[in-house]
Amino acid sequence: MGVSQLLLLLCTRRNQYTGLMDLDNIQLAAISFGQIPGAPAAVPGMFQNMFPLTPGQFPLPVMPVQAMTQQARRVYVGGLSPAANEQSVATFFSQVMAAIGGNTAGPGDAVVNVYINHEKKFAFVEMRSVEEASNAMALDGIIFEGAPVKVRRPSDYNPSLAAALGPSQPNPNLNLAAVGLMPGSAGGLEGPDRIFVGGLPYYFTEAQVRELLESFGPLRGFDLVKDRETGNSKGYAFCVYQDLSVTDIACAALNGIKMGDKTLTVRRANQGAVQPRPEQESVLLQAQQQVALQKLVFQAGSVPTKVICLTQVVTEDELKDDEEYEDIVEDMRGEGGKYGALVNVVIPRPSPNGETNPGVGKVFLEYVDPDGAMKARQGLHGRKFGGNQVVAIFYPENKFALREYDG
């Protein structure tokens, strides 16, 4: 029995039970390699729908190439916000595709069509090419209008058919960091356990966010997303733990926590809220206690600024004498200068007429940058001067500039 006869026999036998005339890979392979004798030449852009068959054989319809290509060019996007519309989705995905270097069909927008189901909050996004649709798979978990969205293949996607039309995997050289994604996260090991951390105060440094997240264990990957032009935090981050079993624990413990005037949103990047399993409850309780301690670290007075305020360093009486006052200023300038370049040293003095001046008993050290202030706070906080334990906190720069020393 020849190859073409075997292929047709398989299709015919199967369709006797299903009643469906669907060739799938068998007929496509037969067409591609010319295994069906007598088959007419294909019309450009479309296979012939029927083959001339001998009596007793069933007609076998073929999916048009145009329909197959369109199917392979579509991408499912789930978890859209209620405000999303066709134009905003098309513009966003065209922009991020250009940013990651995912456009392979030449200049112009990658997105050619968008269909949105507003009730179920998902969309089908059609790309210009099969390769661009595959590159879009790397965008799973990207933040759109304040929340991570799912980027998947549609349910009718047939990988075997699509493989003949173009690449089925994203280009490994895409610049995902340009849009705040971790390389390798899409379809890779990090994907299912990648955590989205949103609602971060913009002034939180990378070190502070890491410190909070590492309450649950060491991180395998971390990225605080920043504005490419200003370098400032965009208020959200992604992370992956070395021990993947703590992923749900960290999400449950951190989600909903108040940080200043913000509320954290913490969850798996490609999923909704996840409840910890019963066996994780005791670990979760310990983690929540640890987070409560971490929150204290981030309260007012610990957010890095260029100014630190020292208390328990000098007494009011020591500041009354002019010569002693100058010595104290120079001593503090020398001590503070060990940690970074100082701009100013301010030590409020008592009023000569006996009136109370704001800030008496405090020492203010203003540095060129927050880095110097952070080092000074770390080095001076808890040290003893004259038998007293120094308290060092960050001081608001605007209040310092206005000479408001009573904060």
mmCIF file of N, CA and C in Angstrom, residues 1-17 23 26 36 53 57-58 60:
data_model
loop_
_atom_site.group_PDB
_atom_site.id
_atom_site.type_symbol
_atom_site.label_atom_id
_atom_site.label_comp_id
_atom_site.label_asym_id
_atom_site.label_seq_id
_atom_site.Cartn_x
_atom_site.Cartn_y
_atom_site.Cartn_z
ATOM 1 N N MET A 1 0.862 -1.205 0.000
ATOM 2 C CA MET A 1 0.000 0.000 0.000
ATOM 3 C C MET A 1 0.882 1.234 0.000
ATOM 4 N N GLY A 2 0.585 2.173 -0.900
ATOM 5 C CA GLY A 2 1.360 3.401 -0.977
ATOM 6 C C GLY A 2 1.061 4.349 0.165
ATOM 7 N N VAL A 3 1.929 5.352 0.303
ATOM 8 C CA VAL A 3 1.756 6.332 1.371
ATOM 9 C C VAL A 3 0.434 7.063 1.241
ATOM 10 N N SER A 4 0.107 7.488 0.026
ATOM 11 C CA SER A 4 -1.125 8.258 -0.172
ATOM 12 C C SER A 4 -2.348 7.416 0.169
ATOM 13 N N GLN A 5 -2.314 6.125 -0.195
ATOM 14 C CA GLN A 5 -3.455 5.265 0.111
ATOM 15 C C GLN A 5 -3.608 5.088 1.615
ATOM 16 N N LEU A 6 -2.470 4.929 2.322
ATOM 17 C CA LEU A 6 -2.514 4.771 3.779
ATOM 18 C C LEU A 6 -3.089 6.012 4.448
ATOM 19 N N LEU A 7 -2.665 7.179 3.995
ATOM 20 C CA LEU A 7 -3.170 8.425 4.570
ATOM 21 C C LEU A 7 -4.672 8.547 4.376
ATOM 22 N N LEU A 8 -5.118 8.259 3.182
ATOM 23 C CA LEU A 8 -6.550 8.386 2.901
ATOM 24 C C LEU A 8 -7.347 7.350 3.669
ATOM 25 N N LEU A 9 -6.792 6.148 3.824
ATOM 26 C CA LEU A 9 -7.481 5.106 4.571
ATOM 27 C C LEU A 9 -7.649 5.502 6.026
ATOM 28 N N LEU A 10 -6.593 6.070 6.605
ATOM 29 C CA LEU A 10 -6.657 6.519 8.006
ATOM 30 C C LEU A 10 -7.738 7.573 8.180
ATOM 31 N N CYS A 11 -7.752 8.558 7.281
ATOM 32 C CA CYS A 11 -8.741 9.632 7.379
ATOM 33 C C CYS A 11 -10.153 9.080 7.222
ATOM 34 N N THR A 12 -10.327 8.167 6.219
ATOM 35 C CA THR A 12 -11.653 7.641 5.932
ATOM 36 C C THR A 12 -12.164 6.806 7.093
ATOM 37 N N ARG A 13 -11.286 5.934 7.644
ATOM 38 C CA ARG A 13 -11.684 5.083 8.758
ATOM 39 C C ARG A 13 -12.098 5.933 9.951
ATOM 40 N N ARG A 14 -11.321 6.974 10.240
ATOM 41 C CA ARG A 14 -11.632 7.805 11.404
ATOM 42 C C ARG A 14 -12.946 8.535 11.205
ATOM 43 N N ASN A 15 -13.170 9.041 10.005
ATOM 44 C CA ASN A 15 -14.350 9.855 9.761
ATOM 45 C C ASN A 15 -15.627 9.021 9.694
ATOM 46 N N GLN A 16 -15.505 7.714 9.498
ATOM 47 C CA GLN A 16 -16.684 6.870 9.536
ATOM 48 C C GLN A 16 -17.301 6.876 10.928
ATOM 49 N N TYR A 17 -16.440 7.089 11.969
ATOM 50 C CA TYR A 17 -16.932 7.102 13.344
ATOM 51 C C TYR A 17 -17.288 8.508 13.810
ATOM 52 N N LEU A 23 -8.743 16.981 8.145
ATOM 53 C CA LEU A 23 -7.469 16.345 7.797
ATOM 54 C C LEU A 23 -6.414 16.481 8.864
ATOM 55 N N ILE A 26 -2.371 15.047 8.891
ATOM 56 C CA ILE A 26 -2.157 13.986 7.904
ATOM 57 C C ILE A 26 -2.322 14.508 6.490
ATOM 58 N N ILE A 36 -0.525 12.772 -2.512
ATOM 59 C CA ILE A 36 -1.832 12.392 -3.040
ATOM 60 C C ILE A 36 -1.811 12.575 -4.553
ATOM 61 N N LEU A 53 -11.416 12.098 -6.055
ATOM 62 C CA LEU A 53 -11.208 10.787 -5.467
ATOM 63 C C LEU A 53 -11.914 9.733 -6.312
ATOM 64 N N GLN A 57 -14.707 6.692 -2.248
ATOM 65 C CA GLN A 57 -13.958 7.497 -1.287
ATOM 66 C C GLN A 57 -14.758 8.743 -0.942
ATOM 67 N N PHE A 58 -14.584 9.205 0.322
ATOM 68 C CA PHE A 58 -15.318 10.376 0.799
ATOM 69 C C PHE A 58 -14.556 11.652 0.474
ATOM 70 N N LEU A 60 -12.774 15.065 1.269
ATOM 71 C CA LEU A 60 -12.036 15.496 2.457
ATOM 72 C C LEU A 60 -11.791 16.994 2.398
#
